[in-house]
JSON list of C-alpha atoms in Angstrom, two decimals:
[
{"chain": "A", "resi": 1, "resn": "MET", "atom": "CA", "xyz": [-21.37, -28.03, 31.56]},
{"chain": "A", "resi": 2, "resn": "VAL", "atom": "CA", "xyz": [-20.82, -29.94, 28.11]},
{"chain": "A", "resi": 3, "resn": "THR", "atom": "CA", "xyz": [-24.66, -31.50, 29.53]},
{"chain": "A", "resi": 4, "resn": "SER", "atom": "CA", "xyz": [-26.45, -28.04, 29.88]},
{"chain": "A", "resi": 5, "resn": "ASP", "atom": "CA", "xyz": [-28.93, -26.37, 27.69]},
{"chain": "A", "resi": 6, "resn": "GLN", "atom": "CA", "xyz": [-26.56, -23.36, 27.37]},
{"chain": "A", "resi": 7, "resn": "PHE", "atom": "CA", "xyz": [-23.62, -25.63, 26.25]},
{"chain": "A", "resi": 8, "resn": "ALA", "atom": "CA", "xyz": [-26.05, -26.84, 23.01]},
{"chain": "A", "resi": 9, "resn": "THR", "atom": "CA", "xyz": [-27.17, -23.28, 22.15]},
{"chain": "A", "resi": 10, "resn": "LEU", "atom": "CA", "xyz": [-23.16, -21.89, 22.21]},
{"chain": "A", "resi": 11, "resn": "TRP", "atom": "CA", "xyz": [-22.53, -24.64, 20.38]},
{"chain": "A", "resi": 12, "resn": "VAL", "atom": "CA", "xyz": [-24.89, -24.46, 17.07]},
{"chain": "A", "resi": 13, "resn": "ASP", "atom": "CA", "xyz": [-24.45, -20.54, 17.62]},
{"chain": "A", "resi": 14, "resn": "ALA", "atom": "CA", "xyz": [-19.99, -21.67, 17.04]},
{"chain": "A", "resi": 15, "resn": "ASN", "atom": "CA", "xyz": [-21.20, -23.93, 14.05]},
{"chain": "A", "resi": 16, "resn": "ARG", "atom": "CA", "xyz": [-23.60, -20.88, 12.52]},
{"chain": "A", "resi": 17, "resn": "ALA", "atom": "CA", "xyz": [-20.60, -18.82, 12.46]},
{"chain": "A", "resi": 18, "resn": "VAL", "atom": "CA", "xyz": [-18.02, -21.19, 11.24]},
{"chain": "A", "resi": 19, "resn": "HIS", "atom": "CA", "xyz": [-18.62, -20.26, 7.55]},
{"chain": "A", "resi": 20, "resn": "SER", "atom": "CA", "xyz": [-16.84, -17.60, 7.33]},
{"chain": "A", "resi": 21, "resn": "SER", "atom": "CA", "xyz": [-13.69, -18.61, 9.31]},
{"chain": "A", "resi": 22, "resn": "LEU", "atom": "CA", "xyz": [-13.87, -21.80, 7.20]},
{"chain": "A", "resi": 23, "resn": "ASP", "atom": "CA", "xyz": [-13.94, -19.31, 3.83]},
{"chain": "A", "resi": 24, "resn": "LYS", "atom": "CA", "xyz": [-10.38, -18.19, 5.87]},
{"chain": "A", "resi": 25, "resn": "ALA", "atom": "CA", "xyz": [-9.19, -20.54, 6.62]},
{"chain": "A", "resi": 26, "resn": "LEU", "atom": "CA", "xyz": [-9.60, -22.67, 2.94]},
{"chain": "A", "resi": 27, "resn": "THR", "atom": "CA", "xyz": [-8.40, -18.83, 1.42]},
{"chain": "A", "resi": 28, "resn": "GLY", "atom": "CA", "xyz": [-5.09, -19.60, 3.68]},
{"chain": "A", "resi": 29, "resn": "LYS", "atom": "CA", "xyz": [-5.75, -16.27, 5.61]},
{"chain": "A", "resi": 30, "resn": "GLY", "atom": "CA", "xyz": [-6.23, -18.21, 8.36]},
{"chain": "A", "resi": 31, "resn": "GLY", "atom": "CA", "xyz": [-7.82, -16.28, 12.01]},
{"chain": "A", "resi": 32, "resn": "GLY", "atom": "CA", "xyz": [-11.36, -17.00, 13.33]},
{"chain": "A", "resi": 33, "resn": "ALA", "atom": "CA", "xyz": [-12.24, -19.55, 15.31]},
{"chain": "A", "resi": 34, "resn": "VAL", "atom": "CA", "xyz": [-11.41, -22.19, 13.47]},
{"chain": "A", "resi": 35, "resn": "SER", "atom": "CA", "xyz": [-8.40, -24.15, 11.91]},
{"chain": "A", "resi": 36, "resn": "LEU", "atom": "CA", "xyz": [-7.47, -25.96, 8.97]},
{"chain": "A", "resi": 37, "resn": "GLU", "atom": "CA", "xyz": [-4.16, -27.88, 9.43]},
{"chain": "A", "resi": 38, "resn": "ASN", "atom": "CA", "xyz": [-3.05, -31.57, 9.24]},
{"chain": "A", "resi": 39, "resn": "ASN", "atom": "CA", "xyz": [-6.14, -32.29, 7.58]},
{"chain": "A", "resi": 40, "resn": "GLN", "atom": "CA", "xyz": [-8.67, -31.40, 10.01]},
{"chain": "A", "resi": 41, "resn": "VAL", "atom": "CA", "xyz": [-11.33, -28.77, 10.12]},
{"chain": "A", "resi": 42, "resn": "ALA", "atom": "CA", "xyz": [-11.43, -27.99, 13.99]},
{"chain": "A", "resi": 43, "resn": "ILE", "atom": "CA", "xyz": [-12.75, -25.37, 16.40]},
{"chain": "A", "resi": 44, "resn": "ASP", "atom": "CA", "xyz": [-10.84, -23.58, 18.48]},
{"chain": "A", "resi": 45, "resn": "ILE", "atom": "CA", "xyz": [-12.68, -23.78, 22.01]},
{"chain": "A", "resi": 46, "resn": "GLY", "atom": "CA", "xyz": [-11.64, -21.24, 23.84]},
{"chain": "A", "resi": 47, "resn": "PRO", "atom": "CA", "xyz": [-14.83, -19.15, 23.48]},
{"chain": "A", "resi": 48, "resn": "PHE", "atom": "CA", "xyz": [-16.71, -21.80, 25.46]},
{"chain": "A", "resi": 49, "resn": "VAL", "atom": "CA", "xyz": [-14.13, -21.71, 28.06]},
{"chain": "A", "resi": 50, "resn": "ALA", "atom": "CA", "xyz": [-14.36, -17.79, 28.65]},
{"chain": "A", "resi": 51, "resn": "LYS", "atom": "CA", "xyz": [-18.18, -18.10, 28.20]},
{"chain": "A", "resi": 52, "resn": "VAL", "atom": "CA", "xyz": [-18.45, -20.70, 31.03]},
{"chain": "A", "resi": 53, "resn": "LYS", "atom": "CA", "xyz": [-15.79, -19.11, 33.07]},
{"chain": "A", "resi": 54, "resn": "ASP", "atom": "CA", "xyz": [-18.17, -15.32, 32.47]},
{"chain": "A", "resi": 55, "resn": "GLU", "atom": "CA", "xyz": [-21.16, -17.53, 33.50]},
{"chain": "A", "resi": 56, "resn": "LEU", "atom": "CA", "xyz": [-19.81, -18.22, 36.36]},
{"chain": "A", "resi": 57, "resn": "VAL", "atom": "CA", "xyz": [-18.28, -15.01, 38.01]},
{"chain": "A", "resi": 58, "resn": "SER", "atom": "CA", "xyz": [-22.04, -13.63, 37.03]},
{"chain": "A", "resi": 59, "resn": "SER", "atom": "CA", "xyz": [-23.43, -16.60, 39.69]},
{"chain": "A", "resi": 60, "resn": "GLY", "atom": "CA", "xyz": [-21.45, -15.48, 42.38]},
{"chain": "A", "resi": 61, "resn": "PHE", "atom": "CA", "xyz": [-18.33, -17.51, 41.80]},
{"chain": "A", "resi": 62, "resn": "GLY", "atom": "CA", "xyz": [-15.77, -15.20, 42.56]},
{"chain": "A", "resi": 63, "resn": "PRO", "atom": "CA", "xyz": [-12.78, -18.05, 42.24]},
{"chain": "A", "resi": 64, "resn": "ALA", "atom": "CA", "xyz": [-13.87, -18.63, 38.68]},
{"chain": "A", "resi": 65, "resn": "ALA", "atom": "CA", "xyz": [-12.33, -15.34, 37.38]},
{"chain": "A", "resi": 66, "resn": "LYS", "atom": "CA", "xyz": [-9.18, -16.74, 38.00]},
{"chain": "A", "resi": 67, "resn": "ILE", "atom": "CA", "xyz": [-9.59, -19.93, 35.61]},
{"chain": "A", "resi": 68, "resn": "PRO", "atom": "CA", "xyz": [-6.93, -19.15, 32.82]},
{"chain": "A", "resi": 69, "resn": "GLU", "atom": "CA", "xyz": [-7.08, -18.66, 28.84]},
{"chain": "A", "resi": 70, "resn": "VAL", "atom": "CA", "xyz": [-7.63, -22.02, 27.42]},
{"chain": "A", "resi": 71, "resn": "HIS", "atom": "CA", "xyz": [-7.08, -22.50, 24.00]},
{"chain": "A", "resi": 72, "resn": "THR", "atom": "CA", "xyz": [-7.85, -26.29, 22.42]},
{"chain": "A", "resi": 73, "resn": "ASN", "atom": "CA", "xyz": [-9.23, -27.36, 19.04]},
{"chain": "A", "resi": 74, "resn": "PHE", "atom": "CA", "xyz": [-11.71, -29.63, 19.00]},
{"chain": "A", "resi": 75, "resn": "VAL", "atom": "CA", "xyz": [-11.75, -31.84, 15.81]},
{"chain": "A", "resi": 76, "resn": "VAL", "atom": "CA", "xyz": [-15.30, -31.46, 14.13]},
{"chain": "A", "resi": 77, "resn": "PHE", "atom": "CA", "xyz": [-13.84, -32.74, 10.88]},
{"chain": "A", "resi": 78, "resn": "ALA", "atom": "CA", "xyz": [-10.88, -34.64, 9.09]},
{"chain": "A", "resi": 79, "resn": "SER", "atom": "CA", "xyz": [-10.09, -36.25, 5.86]},
{"chain": "A", "resi": 80, "resn": "LYS", "atom": "CA", "xyz": [-7.07, -37.01, 3.22]},
{"chain": "A", "resi": 81, "resn": "ASP", "atom": "CA", "xyz": [-8.98, -34.95, 0.54]},
{"chain": "A", "resi": 82, "resn": "VAL", "atom": "CA", "xyz": [-8.46, -31.74, 2.81]},
{"chain": "A", "resi": 83, "resn": "GLY", "atom": "CA", "xyz": [-6.18, -30.35, 0.55]},
{"chain": "A", "resi": 84, "resn": "LYS", "atom": "CA", "xyz": [-8.11, -30.54, -2.22]},
{"chain": "A", "resi": 85, "resn": "VAL", "atom": "CA", "xyz": [-11.24, -29.29, -1.11]},
{"chain": "A", "resi": 86, "resn": "LYS", "atom": "CA", "xyz": [-8.76, -26.40, -0.62]},
{"chain": "A", "resi": 87, "resn": "SER", "atom": "CA", "xyz": [-7.70, -26.18, -3.97]},
{"chain": "A", "resi": 88, "resn": "TYR", "atom": "CA", "xyz": [-11.11, -26.71, -5.21]},
{"chain": "A", "resi": 89, "resn": "PHE", "atom": "CA", "xyz": [-12.38, -23.65, -2.74]},
{"chain": "A", "resi": 90, "resn": "ARG", "atom": "CA", "xyz": [-10.04, -21.48, -4.60]},
{"chain": "A", "resi": 91, "resn": "LEU", "atom": "CA", "xyz": [-10.81, -22.96, -8.12]},
{"chain": "A", "resi": 92, "resn": "LEU", "atom": "CA", "xyz": [-14.12, -21.63, -7.57]},
{"chain": "A", "resi": 93, "resn": "GLN", "atom": "CA", "xyz": [-13.06, -18.82, -5.77]},
{"chain": "A", "resi": 94, "resn": "ILE", "atom": "CA", "xyz": [-11.10, -17.72, -9.65]},
{"chain": "A", "resi": 95, "resn": "MET", "atom": "CA", "xyz": [-14.38, -18.99, -11.39]},
{"chain": "A", "resi": 96, "resn": "GLY", "atom": "CA", "xyz": [-16.64, -16.45, -10.14]},
{"chain": "A", "resi": 97, "resn": "THR", "atom": "CA", "xyz": [-14.39, -13.86, -9.96]},
{"chain": "A", "resi": 98, "resn": "TRP", "atom": "CA", "xyz": [-13.54, -13.89, -13.78]},
{"chain": "A", "resi": 99, "resn": "LEU", "atom": "CA", "xyz": [-15.74, -16.05, -15.61]},
{"chain": "A", "resi": 100, "resn": "PRO", "atom": "CA", "xyz": [-18.49, -13.45, -15.52]},
{"chain": "A", "resi": 101, "resn": "ILE", "atom": "CA", "xyz": [-15.95, -10.39, -16.57]},
{"chain": "A", "resi": 102, "resn": "ILE", "atom": "CA", "xyz": [-14.50, -12.48, -19.11]},
{"chain": "A", "resi": 103, "resn": "ALA", "atom": "CA", "xyz": [-17.99, -13.68, -20.71]},
{"chain": "A", "resi": 104, "resn": "VAL", "atom": "CA", "xyz": [-19.01, -9.74, -20.99]},
{"chain": "A", "resi": 105, "resn": "LEU", "atom": "CA", "xyz": [-15.61, -9.13, -22.63]},
{"chain": "A", "resi": 106, "resn": "VAL", "atom": "CA", "xyz": [-16.14, -11.78, -25.14]},
{"chain": "A", "resi": 107, "resn": "ALA", "atom": "CA", "xyz": [-19.59, -10.68, -25.96]},
{"chain": "A", "resi": 108, "resn": "ALA", "atom": "CA", "xyz": [-18.74, -6.78, -25.89]},
{"chain": "A", "resi": 109, "resn": "ALA", "atom": "CA", "xyz": [-16.19, -7.59, -28.87]},
{"chain": "A", "resi": 110, "resn": "GLY", "atom": "CA", "xyz": [-19.02, -9.61, -30.52]},
{"chain": "A", "resi": 111, "resn": "VAL", "atom": "CA", "xyz": [-21.25, -6.16, -30.19]},
{"chain": "A", "resi": 112, "resn": "PHE", "atom": "CA", "xyz": [-18.03, -4.30, -31.99]},
{"chain": "A", "resi": 113, "resn": "THR", "atom": "CA", "xyz": [-17.54, -6.05, -34.48]},
{"chain": "A", "resi": 114, "resn": "ALA", "atom": "CA", "xyz": [-21.20, -7.18, -35.97]},
{"chain": "A", "resi": 115, "resn": "VAL", "atom": "CA", "xyz": [-22.22, -5.78, -38.82]},
{"chain": "A", "resi": 116, "resn": "ASN", "atom": "CA", "xyz": [-25.72, -4.64, -37.03]},
{"chain": "A", "resi": 117, "resn": "ARG", "atom": "CA", "xyz": [-24.31, -3.75, -33.56]},
{"chain": "A", "resi": 118, "resn": "ARG", "atom": "CA", "xyz": [-27.69, -3.89, -31.94]},
{"chain": "A", "resi": 119, "resn": "ARG", "atom": "CA", "xyz": [-28.88, -7.32, -33.63]},
{"chain": "A", "resi": 120, "resn": "GLY", "atom": "CA", "xyz": [-25.37, -7.91, -32.44]},
{"chain": "A", "resi": 121, "resn": "LEU", "atom": "CA", "xyz": [-26.06, -7.30, -28.90]},
{"chain": "A", "resi": 122, "resn": "ILE", "atom": "CA", "xyz": [-29.07, -8.46, -28.98]},
{"chain": "A", "resi": 123, "resn": "GLY", "atom": "CA", "xyz": [-27.81, -12.30, -29.63]},
{"chain": "A", "resi": 124, "resn": "ALA", "atom": "CA", "xyz": [-24.44, -11.51, -27.49]},
{"chain": "A", "resi": 125, "resn": "ALA", "atom": "CA", "xyz": [-26.83, -10.72, -24.42]},
{"chain": "A", "resi": 126, "resn": "ALA", "atom": "CA", "xyz": [-29.39, -13.57, -25.07]},
{"chain": "A", "resi": 127, "resn": "GLY", "atom": "CA", "xyz": [-26.52, -16.03, -25.52]},
{"chain": "A", "resi": 128, "resn": "VAL", "atom": "CA", "xyz": [-24.90, -14.67, -22.37]},
{"chain": "A", "resi": 129, "resn": "ALA", "atom": "CA", "xyz": [-28.19, -15.50, -20.78]},
{"chain": "A", "resi": 130, "resn": "VAL", "atom": "CA", "xyz": [-29.19, -18.53, -21.75]},
{"chain": "A", "resi": 131, "resn": "ALA", "atom": "CA", "xyz": [-25.03, -19.74, -20.93]},
{"chain": "A", "resi": 132, "resn": "MET", "atom": "CA", "xyz": [-25.65, -18.48, -16.69]},
{"chain": "A", "resi": 133, "resn": "LEU", "atom": "CA", "xyz": [-28.71, -20.53, -17.07]},
{"chain": "A", "resi": 134, "resn": "PHE", "atom": "CA", "xyz": [-27.32, -23.04, -17.84]},
{"chain": "A", "resi": 135, "resn": "LEU", "atom": "CA", "xyz": [-24.08, -22.70, -15.04]},
{"chain": "A", "resi": 136, "resn": "GLY", "atom": "CA", "xyz": [-26.69, -22.87, -12.50]},
{"chain": "A", "resi": 137, "resn": "VAL", "atom": "CA", "xyz": [-28.33, -25.33, -13.41]},
{"chain": "A", "resi": 138, "resn": "VAL", "atom": "CA", "xyz": [-25.05, -27.52, -13.57]},
{"chain": "A", "resi": 139, "resn": "LEU", "atom": "CA", "xyz": [-24.48, -26.21, -10.41]},
{"chain": "A", "resi": 140, "resn": "THR", "atom": "CA", "xyz": [-27.80, -27.33, -9.04]},
{"chain": "A", "resi": 141, "resn": "VAL", "atom": "CA", "xyz": [-27.26, -31.03, -11.02]},
{"chain": "A", "resi": 142, "resn": "PHE", "atom": "CA", "xyz": [-24.00, -31.45, -9.47]},
{"chain": "A", "resi": 143, "resn": "ARG", "atom": "CA", "xyz": [-24.99, -30.70, -5.47]},
{"chain": "A", "resi": 144, "resn": "SER", "atom": "CA", "xyz": [-27.54, -33.95, -6.15]},
{"chain": "A", "resi": 145, "resn": "PHE", "atom": "CA", "xyz": [-24.75, -35.72, -7.58]},
{"chain": "A", "resi": 146, "resn": "TYR", "atom": "CA", "xyz": [-22.40, -34.97, -5.08]},
{"chain": "A", "resi": 147, "resn": "LEU", "atom": "CA", "xyz": [-25.21, -35.53, -2.57]},
{"chain": "A", "resi": 148, "resn": "ASP", "atom": "CA", "xyz": [-26.06, -38.93, -4.02]},
{"chain": "A", "resi": 149, "resn": "HIS", "atom": "CA", "xyz": [-22.66, -40.12, -3.88]},
{"chain": "A", "resi": 150, "resn": "LEU", "atom": "CA", "xyz": [-21.56, -39.44, -0.24]},
{"chain": "A", "resi": 151, "resn": "PRO", "atom": "CA", "xyz": [-19.79, -42.22, 2.03]},
{"chain": "A", "resi": 152, "resn": "PRO", "atom": "CA", "xyz": [-22.56, -43.88, 4.16]},
{"chain": "A", "resi": 153, "resn": "GLY", "atom": "CA", "xyz": [-23.00, -42.26, 7.55]},
{"chain": "A", "resi": 154, "resn": "ALA", "atom": "CA", "xyz": [-22.16, -38.82, 5.90]},
{"chain": "A", "resi": 155, "resn": "SER", "atom": "CA", "xyz": [-24.70, -36.11, 6.92]},
{"chain": "A", "resi": 156, "resn": "GLN", "atom": "CA", "xyz": [-26.33, -34.72, 4.09]},
{"chain": "A", "resi": 157, "resn": "ALA", "atom": "CA", "xyz": [-27.80, -31.28, 5.51]},
{"chain": "A", "resi": 158, "resn": "ALA", "atom": "CA", "xyz": [-24.07, -30.55, 6.68]},
{"chain": "A", "resi": 159, "resn": "ALA", "atom": "CA", "xyz": [-22.79, -31.67, 2.95]},
{"chain": "A", "resi": 160, "resn": "GLY", "atom": "CA", "xyz": [-25.61, -29.06, 0.93]},
{"chain": "A", "resi": 161, "resn": "SER", "atom": "CA", "xyz": [-25.12, -26.82, 3.63]},
{"chain": "A", "resi": 162, "resn": "ILE", "atom": "CA", "xyz": [-20.82, -26.58, 3.04]},
{"chain": "A", "resi": 163, "resn": "TYR", "atom": "CA", "xyz": [-21.64, -26.72, -0.88]},
{"chain": "A", "resi": 164, "resn": "ASP", "atom": "CA", "xyz": [-24.22, -24.10, -0.50]},
{"chain": "A", "resi": 165, "resn": "ALA", "atom": "CA", "xyz": [-21.46, -21.96, 1.48]},
{"chain": "A", "resi": 166, "resn": "LEU", "atom": "CA", "xyz": [-18.49, -22.73, -1.08]},
{"chain": "A", "resi": 167, "resn": "VAL", "atom": "CA", "xyz": [-20.71, -21.66, -4.07]},
{"chain": "A", "resi": 168, "resn": "ARG", "atom": "CA", "xyz": [-23.05, -19.15, -3.32]},
{"chain": "A", "resi": 169, "resn": "PHE", "atom": "CA", "xyz": [-19.80, -15.91, -4.37]},
{"chain": "A", "resi": 170, "resn": "LEU", "atom": "CA", "xyz": [-20.00, -18.26, -7.61]},
{"chain": "A", "resi": 171, "resn": "ARG", "atom": "CA", "xyz": [-23.85, -18.36, -7.95]},
{"chain": "A", "resi": 172, "resn": "ALA", "atom": "CA", "xyz": [-24.45, -15.06, -6.71]},
{"chain": "A", "resi": 173, "resn": "SER", "atom": "CA", "xyz": [-22.18, -13.91, -10.16]},
{"chain": "A", "resi": 174, "resn": "ILE", "atom": "CA", "xyz": [-24.68, -16.00, -12.48]},
{"chain": "A", "resi": 175, "resn": "ARG", "atom": "CA", "xyz": [-27.81, -14.26, -11.39]},
{"chain": "A", "resi": 176, "resn": "ALA", "atom": "CA", "xyz": [-25.61, -10.65, -11.53]},
{"chain": "A", "resi": 177, "resn": "VAL", "atom": "CA", "xyz": [-24.55, -11.40, -15.19]},
{"chain": "A", "resi": 178, "resn": "GLY", "atom": "CA", "xyz": [-27.77, -13.34, -15.90]},
{"chain": "A", "resi": 179, "resn": "VAL", "atom": "CA", "xyz": [-30.23, -10.76, -15.19]},
{"chain": "A", "resi": 180, "resn": "THR", "atom": "CA", "xyz": [-28.48, -8.19, -16.60]},
{"chain": "A", "resi": 181, "resn": "ALA", "atom": "CA", "xyz": [-27.96, -10.03, -20.14]},
{"chain": "A", "resi": 182, "resn": "LEU", "atom": "CA", "xyz": [-31.54, -10.67, -20.15]},
{"chain": "A", "resi": 183, "resn": "VAL", "atom": "CA", "xyz": [-32.13, -6.67, -19.27]},
{"chain": "A", "resi": 184, "resn": "THR", "atom": "CA", "xyz": [-29.79, -5.93, -21.88]},
{"chain": "A", "resi": 185, "resn": "ALA", "atom": "CA", "xyz": [-31.83, -8.48, -24.81]},
{"chain": "A", "resi": 186, "resn": "VAL", "atom": "CA", "xyz": [-35.13, -7.10, -23.97]},
{"chain": "A", "resi": 187, "resn": "GLY", "atom": "CA", "xyz": [-34.12, -2.94, -24.60]},
{"chain": "A", "resi": 188, "resn": "ALA", "atom": "CA", "xyz": [-32.17, -3.86, -27.24]},
{"chain": "A", "resi": 189, "resn": "PHE", "atom": "CA", "xyz": [-35.23, -5.76, -28.73]},
{"chain": "A", "resi": 190, "resn": "LEU", "atom": "CA", "xyz": [-37.29, -2.72, -27.83]},
{"chain": "A", "resi": 191, "resn": "ILE", "atom": "CA", "xyz": [-35.51, -0.14, -29.62]},
{"chain": "A", "resi": 192, "resn": "GLY", "atom": "CA", "xyz": [-35.58, -1.55, -32.71]},
{"chain": "A", "resi": 193, "resn": "PRO", "atom": "CA", "xyz": [-37.84, -0.89, -36.11]},
{"chain": "A", "resi": 194, "resn": "SER", "atom": "CA", "xyz": [-39.48, -4.62, -36.04]},
{"chain": "A", "resi": 195, "resn": "ARG", "atom": "CA", "xyz": [-43.88, -4.83, -35.45]},
{"chain": "A", "resi": 196, "resn": "VAL", "atom": "CA", "xyz": [-43.97, -5.98, -32.44]},
{"chain": "A", "resi": 197, "resn": "ALA", "atom": "CA", "xyz": [-41.52, -4.01, -30.94]},
{"chain": "A", "resi": 198, "resn": "VAL", "atom": "CA", "xyz": [-42.96, -0.68, -32.79]},
{"chain": "A", "resi": 199, "resn": "ALA", "atom": "CA", "xyz": [-46.52, -2.08, -31.23]},
{"chain": "A", "resi": 200, "resn": "ILE", "atom": "CA", "xyz": [-44.98, -2.03, -27.49]},
{"chain": "A", "resi": 201, "resn": "ARG", "atom": "CA", "xyz": [-43.60, 1.38, -27.82]},
{"chain": "A", "resi": 202, "resn": "THR", "atom": "CA", "xyz": [-46.93, 2.69, -29.28]},
{"chain": "A", "resi": 203, "resn": "ALA", "atom": "CA", "xyz": [-49.03, 0.25, -26.62]},
{"chain": "A", "resi": 204, "resn": "CYS", "atom": "CA", "xyz": [-46.90, 2.05, -23.60]},
{"chain": "A", "resi": 205, "resn": "ALA", "atom": "CA", "xyz": [-46.51, 5.81, -24.52]},
{"chain": "A", "resi": 206, "resn": "SER", "atom": "CA", "xyz": [-50.39, 5.18, -25.20]},
{"chain": "A", "resi": 207, "resn": "ALA", "atom": "CA", "xyz": [-51.10, 4.10, -21.21]},
{"chain": "A", "resi": 208, "resn": "ILE", "atom": "CA", "xyz": [-48.20, 6.66, -20.43]},
{"chain": "A", "resi": 209, "resn": "GLY", "atom": "CA", "xyz": [-50.40, 9.19, -21.99]},
{"chain": "A", "resi": 210, "resn": "GLY", "atom": "CA", "xyz": [-53.73, 7.57, -20.15]},
{"chain": "A", "resi": 211, "resn": "LEU", "atom": "CA", "xyz": [-52.23, 7.62, -16.65]},
{"chain": "A", "resi": 212, "resn": "ARG", "atom": "CA", "xyz": [-51.38, 11.37, -17.27]}
]
């Protein structure tokens, strides 16, 4: 059974589904087929046994229906640093949730206290956009640094997938805030009295008029 193509397919599918369960394990919520205990990440092989049981019964082997429910953990990763990883993951979650909110609140306070609020809005939005771009670059550079310093024999593909899974919420927040800030800066500039802004508004009005 272990050497069959069906098992290989099932094993790949199970590992693809590990990310969500591993997230639960790292956040301490538990659940899913993956557990994180005693510095070990393990997969419950119960689903494999159940799959084999169903296929045997479907193939006409009736006695297979009496196979009991089995839950045995197969350790896929063990390290004394699992606890640190859990702490770092929690920190990344907090950063991904609160950093963008704090950045927006600070920018809003700056605009409110500015003498020229439109220019203040442009500066604040541009600053937030640049900060998000810088943070995105830092995450990418750190990913390369992390992969270059893996221990000998470690899988870079697997390590890269784990890193991407851990920072995906932070990256999503960075992109959302960055795009919003950029659009805000452009919009605030275009409603201003500068020659460029007036020329762009006039050109847009003429283009719309021509299309109508």
